[in-house]
Coordinates of C-alpha atoms and ligand atoms in Angstrom, one line a residue:
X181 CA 29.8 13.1 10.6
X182 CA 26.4 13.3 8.5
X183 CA 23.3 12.2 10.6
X184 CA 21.4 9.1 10.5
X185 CA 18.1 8.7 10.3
X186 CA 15.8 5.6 10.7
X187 CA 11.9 5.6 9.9
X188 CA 9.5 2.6 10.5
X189 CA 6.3 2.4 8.2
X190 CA 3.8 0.0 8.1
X191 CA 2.2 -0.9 5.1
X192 CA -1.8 -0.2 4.5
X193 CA -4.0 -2.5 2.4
X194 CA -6.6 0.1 0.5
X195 CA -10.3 -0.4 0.9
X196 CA -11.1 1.9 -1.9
X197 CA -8.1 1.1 -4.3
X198 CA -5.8 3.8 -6.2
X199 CA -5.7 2.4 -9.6
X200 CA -4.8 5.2 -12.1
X201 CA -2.8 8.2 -12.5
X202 CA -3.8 11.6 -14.1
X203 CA -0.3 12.8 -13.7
X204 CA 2.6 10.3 -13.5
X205 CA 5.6 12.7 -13.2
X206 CA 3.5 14.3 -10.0
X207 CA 1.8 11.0 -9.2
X208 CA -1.5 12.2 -9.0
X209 CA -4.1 9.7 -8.8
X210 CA -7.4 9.1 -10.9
X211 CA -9.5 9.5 -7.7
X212 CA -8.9 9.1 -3.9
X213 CA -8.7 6.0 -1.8
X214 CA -9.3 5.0 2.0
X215 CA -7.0 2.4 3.3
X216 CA -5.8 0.6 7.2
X217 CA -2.6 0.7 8.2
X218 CA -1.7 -2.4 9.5
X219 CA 0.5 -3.8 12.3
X220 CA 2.4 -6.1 11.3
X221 CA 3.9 -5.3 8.0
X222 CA 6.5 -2.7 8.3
X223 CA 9.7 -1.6 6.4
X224 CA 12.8 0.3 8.8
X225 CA 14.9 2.3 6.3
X226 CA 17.8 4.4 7.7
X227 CA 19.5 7.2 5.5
X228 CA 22.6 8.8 5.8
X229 CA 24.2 11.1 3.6
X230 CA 28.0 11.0 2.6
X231 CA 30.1 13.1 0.6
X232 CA 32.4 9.8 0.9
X233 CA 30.3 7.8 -1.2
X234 CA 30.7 8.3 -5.3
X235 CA 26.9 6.8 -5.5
X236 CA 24.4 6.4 -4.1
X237 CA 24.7 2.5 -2.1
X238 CA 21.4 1.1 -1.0
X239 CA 21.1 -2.6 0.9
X240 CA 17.8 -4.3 0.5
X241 CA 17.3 -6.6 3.2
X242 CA 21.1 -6.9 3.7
X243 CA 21.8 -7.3 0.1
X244 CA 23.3 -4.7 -2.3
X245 CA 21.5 -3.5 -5.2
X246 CA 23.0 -2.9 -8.2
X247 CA 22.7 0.7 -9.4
X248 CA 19.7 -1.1 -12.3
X249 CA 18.2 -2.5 -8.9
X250 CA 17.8 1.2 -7.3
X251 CA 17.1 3.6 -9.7
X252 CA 13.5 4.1 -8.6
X253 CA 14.9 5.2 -5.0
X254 CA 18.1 7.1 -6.5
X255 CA 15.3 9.1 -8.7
X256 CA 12.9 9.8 -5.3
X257 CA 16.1 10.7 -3.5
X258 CA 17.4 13.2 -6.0
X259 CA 13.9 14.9 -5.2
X260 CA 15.0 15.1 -1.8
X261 CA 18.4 16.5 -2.6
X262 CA 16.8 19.0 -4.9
X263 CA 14.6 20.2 -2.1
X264 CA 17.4 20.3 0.7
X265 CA 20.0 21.7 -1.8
X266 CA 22.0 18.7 -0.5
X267 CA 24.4 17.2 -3.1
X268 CA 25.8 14.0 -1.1
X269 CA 25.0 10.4 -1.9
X270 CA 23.2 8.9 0.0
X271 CA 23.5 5.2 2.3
X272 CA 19.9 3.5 2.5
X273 CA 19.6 0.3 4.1
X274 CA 16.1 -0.9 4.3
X275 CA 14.5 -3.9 6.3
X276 CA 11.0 -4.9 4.9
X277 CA 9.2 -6.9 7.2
X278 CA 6.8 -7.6 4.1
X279 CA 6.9 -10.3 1.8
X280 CA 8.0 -8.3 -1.3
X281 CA 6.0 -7.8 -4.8
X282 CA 3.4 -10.6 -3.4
X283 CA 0.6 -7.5 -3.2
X284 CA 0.9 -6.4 0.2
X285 CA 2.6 -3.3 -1.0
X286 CA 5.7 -3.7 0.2
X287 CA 6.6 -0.1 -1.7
X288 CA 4.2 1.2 0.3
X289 CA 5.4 1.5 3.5
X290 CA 9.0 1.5 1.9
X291 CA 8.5 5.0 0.3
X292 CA 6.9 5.9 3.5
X293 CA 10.0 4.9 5.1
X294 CA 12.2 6.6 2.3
X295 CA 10.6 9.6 2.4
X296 CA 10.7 10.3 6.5
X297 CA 13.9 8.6 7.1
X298 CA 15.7 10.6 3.9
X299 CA 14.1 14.1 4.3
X300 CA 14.9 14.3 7.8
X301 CA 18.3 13.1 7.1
X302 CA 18.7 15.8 4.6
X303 CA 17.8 18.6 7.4
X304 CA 14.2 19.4 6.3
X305 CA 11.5 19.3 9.0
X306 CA 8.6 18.4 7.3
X307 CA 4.9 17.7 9.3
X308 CA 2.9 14.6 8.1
X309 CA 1.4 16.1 5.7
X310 CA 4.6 17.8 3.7
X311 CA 6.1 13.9 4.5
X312 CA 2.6 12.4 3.2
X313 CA 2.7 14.7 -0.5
X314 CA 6.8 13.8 -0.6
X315 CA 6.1 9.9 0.0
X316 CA 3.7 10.3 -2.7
X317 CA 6.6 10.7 -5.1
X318 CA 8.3 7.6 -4.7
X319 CA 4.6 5.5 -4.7
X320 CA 1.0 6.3 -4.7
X321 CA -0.1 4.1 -1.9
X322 CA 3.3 5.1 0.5
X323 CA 1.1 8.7 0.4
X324 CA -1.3 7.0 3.1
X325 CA 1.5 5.0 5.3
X326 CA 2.6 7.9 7.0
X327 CA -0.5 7.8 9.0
X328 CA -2.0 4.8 11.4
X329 CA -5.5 3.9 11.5
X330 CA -8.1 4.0 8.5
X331 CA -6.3 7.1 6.1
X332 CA -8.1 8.7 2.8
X333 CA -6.0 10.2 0.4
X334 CA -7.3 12.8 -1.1
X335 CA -6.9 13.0 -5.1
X336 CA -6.3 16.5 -5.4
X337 CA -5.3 18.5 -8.4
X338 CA -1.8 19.4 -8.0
X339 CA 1.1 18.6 -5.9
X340 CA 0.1 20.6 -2.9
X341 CA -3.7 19.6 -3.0
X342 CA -2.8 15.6 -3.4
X343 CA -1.9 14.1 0.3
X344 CA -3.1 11.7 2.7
X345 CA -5.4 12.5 6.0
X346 CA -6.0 10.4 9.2
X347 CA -9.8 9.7 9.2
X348 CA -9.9 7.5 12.4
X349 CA -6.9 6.9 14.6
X350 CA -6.9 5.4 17.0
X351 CA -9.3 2.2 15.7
X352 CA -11.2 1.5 18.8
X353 CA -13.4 -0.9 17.5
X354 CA -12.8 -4.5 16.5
X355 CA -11.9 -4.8 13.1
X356 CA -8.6 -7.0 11.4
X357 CA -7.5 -8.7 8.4
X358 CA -5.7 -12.0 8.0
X359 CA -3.6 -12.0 5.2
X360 CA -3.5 -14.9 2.9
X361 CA 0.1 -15.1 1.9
X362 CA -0.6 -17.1 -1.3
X363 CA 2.8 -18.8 -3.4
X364 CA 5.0 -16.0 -4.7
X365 CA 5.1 -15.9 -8.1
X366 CA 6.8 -13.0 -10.2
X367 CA 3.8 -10.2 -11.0
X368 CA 2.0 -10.4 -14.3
X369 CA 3.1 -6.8 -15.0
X370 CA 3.4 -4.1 -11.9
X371 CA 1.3 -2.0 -10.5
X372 CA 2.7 1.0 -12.2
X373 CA 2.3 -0.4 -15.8
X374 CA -0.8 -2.0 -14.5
X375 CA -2.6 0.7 -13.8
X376 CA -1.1 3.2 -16.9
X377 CA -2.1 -0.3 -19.0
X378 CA -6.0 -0.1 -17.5
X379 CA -6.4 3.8 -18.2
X380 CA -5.0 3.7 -21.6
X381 CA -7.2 0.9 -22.9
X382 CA -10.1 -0.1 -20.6
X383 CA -13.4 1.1 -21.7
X384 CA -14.7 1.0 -18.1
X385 CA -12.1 3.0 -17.0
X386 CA -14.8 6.4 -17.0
X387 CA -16.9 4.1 -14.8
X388 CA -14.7 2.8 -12.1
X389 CA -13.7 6.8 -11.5
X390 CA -17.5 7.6 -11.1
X391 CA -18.2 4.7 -8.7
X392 CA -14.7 5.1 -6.9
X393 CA -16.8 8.4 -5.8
X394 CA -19.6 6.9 -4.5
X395 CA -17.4 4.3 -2.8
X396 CA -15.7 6.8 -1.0
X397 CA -18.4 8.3 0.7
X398 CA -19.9 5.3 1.6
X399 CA -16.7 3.9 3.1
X400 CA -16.4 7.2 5.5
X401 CA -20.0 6.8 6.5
X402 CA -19.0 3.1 7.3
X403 CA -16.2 3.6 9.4
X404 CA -17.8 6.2 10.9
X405 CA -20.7 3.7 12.1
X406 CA -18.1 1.7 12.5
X407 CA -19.9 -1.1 10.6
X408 CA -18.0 -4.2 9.5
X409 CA -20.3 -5.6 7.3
X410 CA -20.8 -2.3 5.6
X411 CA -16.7 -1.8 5.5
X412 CA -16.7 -5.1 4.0
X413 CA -19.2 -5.3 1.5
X414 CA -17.7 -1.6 0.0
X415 CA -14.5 -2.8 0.1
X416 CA -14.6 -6.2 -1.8
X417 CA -17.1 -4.8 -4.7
X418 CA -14.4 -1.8 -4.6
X419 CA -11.4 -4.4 -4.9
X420 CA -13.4 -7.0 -7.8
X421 CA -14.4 -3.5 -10.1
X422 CA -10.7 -2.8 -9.8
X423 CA -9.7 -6.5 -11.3
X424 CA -12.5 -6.4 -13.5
X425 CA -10.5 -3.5 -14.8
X426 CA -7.5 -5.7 -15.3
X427 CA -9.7 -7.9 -17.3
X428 CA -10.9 -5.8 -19.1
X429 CA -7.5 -3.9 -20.5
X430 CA -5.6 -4.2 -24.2
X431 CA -4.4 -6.7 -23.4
X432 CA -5.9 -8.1 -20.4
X433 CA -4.0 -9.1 -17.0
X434 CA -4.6 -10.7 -13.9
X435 CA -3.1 -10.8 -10.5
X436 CA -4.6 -14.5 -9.5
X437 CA -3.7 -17.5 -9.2
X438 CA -5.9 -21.0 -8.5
X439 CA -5.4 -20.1 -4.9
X440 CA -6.5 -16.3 -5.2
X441 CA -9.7 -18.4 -6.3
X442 CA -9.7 -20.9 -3.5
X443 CA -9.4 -18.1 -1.0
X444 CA -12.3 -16.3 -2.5
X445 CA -14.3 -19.0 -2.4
X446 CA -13.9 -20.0 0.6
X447 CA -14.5 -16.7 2.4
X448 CA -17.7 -16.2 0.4
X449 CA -18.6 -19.7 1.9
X450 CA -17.6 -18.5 5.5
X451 CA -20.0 -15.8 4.9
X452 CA -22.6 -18.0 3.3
X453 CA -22.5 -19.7 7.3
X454 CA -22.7 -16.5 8.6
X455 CA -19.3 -15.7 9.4
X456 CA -18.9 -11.6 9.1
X457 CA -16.3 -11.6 6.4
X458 CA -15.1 -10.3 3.2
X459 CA -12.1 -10.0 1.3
X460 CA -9.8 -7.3 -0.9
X461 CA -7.2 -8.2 -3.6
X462 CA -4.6 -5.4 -4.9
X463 CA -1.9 -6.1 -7.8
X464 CA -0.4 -9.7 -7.0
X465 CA -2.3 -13.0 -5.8
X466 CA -2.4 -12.3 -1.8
X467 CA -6.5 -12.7 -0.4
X468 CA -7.0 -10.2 2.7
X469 CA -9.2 -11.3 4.6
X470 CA -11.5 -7.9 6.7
X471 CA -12.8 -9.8 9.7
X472 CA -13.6 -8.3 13.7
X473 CA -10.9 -10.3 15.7
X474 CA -13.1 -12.4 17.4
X475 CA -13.7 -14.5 14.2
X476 CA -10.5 -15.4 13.1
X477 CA -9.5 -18.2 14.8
X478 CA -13.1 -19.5 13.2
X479 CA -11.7 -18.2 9.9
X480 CA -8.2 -19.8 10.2
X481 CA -9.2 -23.1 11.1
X482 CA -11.4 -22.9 7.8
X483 CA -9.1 -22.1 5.4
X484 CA -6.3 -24.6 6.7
X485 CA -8.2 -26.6 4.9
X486 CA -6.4 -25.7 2.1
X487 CA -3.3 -23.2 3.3
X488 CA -0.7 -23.9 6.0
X489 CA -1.4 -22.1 9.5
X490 CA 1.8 -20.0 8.1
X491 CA -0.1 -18.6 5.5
X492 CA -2.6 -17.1 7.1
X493 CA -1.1 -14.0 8.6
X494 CA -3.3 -11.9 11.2
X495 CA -2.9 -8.3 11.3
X496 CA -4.8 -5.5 13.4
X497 CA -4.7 -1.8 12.8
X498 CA -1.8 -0.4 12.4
X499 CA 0.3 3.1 13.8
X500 CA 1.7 5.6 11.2
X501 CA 5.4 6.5 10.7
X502 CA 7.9 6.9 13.7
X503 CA 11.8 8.1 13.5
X504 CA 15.0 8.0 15.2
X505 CA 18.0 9.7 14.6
X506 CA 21.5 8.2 15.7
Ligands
LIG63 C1 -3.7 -2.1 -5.9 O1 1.2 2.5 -5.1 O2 2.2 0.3 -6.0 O3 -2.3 -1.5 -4.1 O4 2.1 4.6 -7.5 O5 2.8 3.3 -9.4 O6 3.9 3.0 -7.2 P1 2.7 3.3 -7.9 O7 1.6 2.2 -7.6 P2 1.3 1.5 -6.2 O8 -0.2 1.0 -6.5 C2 -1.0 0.4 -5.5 C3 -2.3 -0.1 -6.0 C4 -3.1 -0.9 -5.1 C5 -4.3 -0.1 -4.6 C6 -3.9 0.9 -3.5 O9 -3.0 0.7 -2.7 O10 -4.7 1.9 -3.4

């Protein structure tokens, strides 16, 4: 009997955001990013494969997805087979623990999952960094949620050069986000197409490569100090260039809603107060909110002003990938 292999990610919210490819059969990025893993979004994926099967059969959250439905993991897991030299279908059944296509990257830690949970499966032995090119393949950000901690993802130039690093694990300081799990509503347009939209047709898009630079060093000098306010203030002019970028496409998107505005507002007024806090936005309406722990019951009691305590989800650094085989 085939093996079986189960891998727990956790997804990462970017602090410098990925938001264009050079290469999109290799998945290279546009420029490098720095995330945090967090702790308390996760996906569990466990792979087996089996001659017995005709196709591959994969259950999302207990529910079986029509071939249409899985195409994107059948494609990253014939990369897999490809690589092994295995020919088998494979079983996937994968748990997100992530509210899904709301913009807390939900693929993210779910290629990171794929990736460990399939490769291992298939008999390779990769280290994190082999895992961290491979998980690359399926999505761009699952490249950095095979480590815990603040991770930067280096750009790179080809497939070997283009993986993610640990830059400080553990996080001994005190820094967290609370997410702001805003209504879902159905994305605009995806990330993918997002982004491919933005490079195609934005006229800024030279500029938001040159400043993603600059952002980048800043951001490892910041965490470094281990400076919140610094962390912060990169971060959310990193994450409003990006949706300015949106904006300014052909023709243009956007990822918020009236409550994406409310949130904003309302952290900028915490701030305002003197509250240490600052907020990031990727590719659906979700606020996160980059706080130190000690202010977000302050924070949280704020913004139920106008969310329910449900919404407001509080998360704290996060571990990188872990496996099990049965
Ligand atoms: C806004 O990784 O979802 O979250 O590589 O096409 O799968 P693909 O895109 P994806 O893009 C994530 C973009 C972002 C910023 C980030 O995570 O760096």
């Amino acid at each position: 009997m085939a093996k079986t292999v189960t891998a727990k990610a956790h997804t990462n919210i970017a602090l410098v955001k990925y938001w264009g490819k050079k290469d999109a059969q290799l998945m290279l990025p546009q420029n490098g990013s720095i995330s945090l893993t967090l702790d308390h979004f996760y996906t569990e994926t466990s792979v087996t494969f089996d001659t017995q099967l005709n196709h591959d059969q994969v259950y999302f959250n207990d529910q079986l997805l029509q071939p249409a439905q899985s195409q994107r993991i059948s494609r990253f897991l014939d990369l897999v087979r490809q690589r092994s030299g295995l020919h088998a279908p494979a079983a996937v059944k994968t748990t997100n623990h992530v509210p899904t296509s709301a913009g807390l990257a939900s693929s993210a830690s779910g290629f990171a999952a794929l990736a460990a949970a399939s490769s291992r499966a298939a008999g390779m032995d990769l280290d994190a960094t082999a895992l961290s090119r491979l998980a690359r393949r399926g999505s761009g950000s699952a490249t950095r949620s095979i480590f815990g901690g603040f991770v930067e993802w280096h750009a790179g130039h080809d497939d070997q050069s283009s993986f993610a690093e640990v830059i400080q694990d553990p996080v001994d300081w005190d820094i967290q986000m609370i997410a702001v799990v805003l209504k879902a509503t159905k994305k605009p347009i995806s990330s993918t197409d997002g982004m491919a939209r933005v490079v195609a047709t934005s006229p800024y898009y030279p500029a938001w490569v040159e400043t993603a630079e600059t952002d980048l060093t800043r951001m490892r000098a910041a965490i470094a100090a281990k400076d919140l306010a610094a962390v912060g203030t990169i971060a959310e002019t990193n994450a409003m260039r990006m949706h300015a970028l949106n904006l300014s496409a052909a023709p243009a998107f956007n990822y918020f809603t009236a409550d994406t505005l409310t949130a904003i507002q309302a952290v900028t007024d915490l701030r305002a107060h003197g509250i240490n806090c600052y907020y990031t936005l990727d590719a659906g309406p979700n606020v996160k909110i980059i706080c130190a722990g000690h202010d977000t019951t302050v924070i949280k009691t704020a913004l139920q002003q106008y969310f329910a305590p449900e919404q407001l989800i509080v998360a704290k650094p996060g571990p990188g990938i872990t496996m099990t085989e049965a």
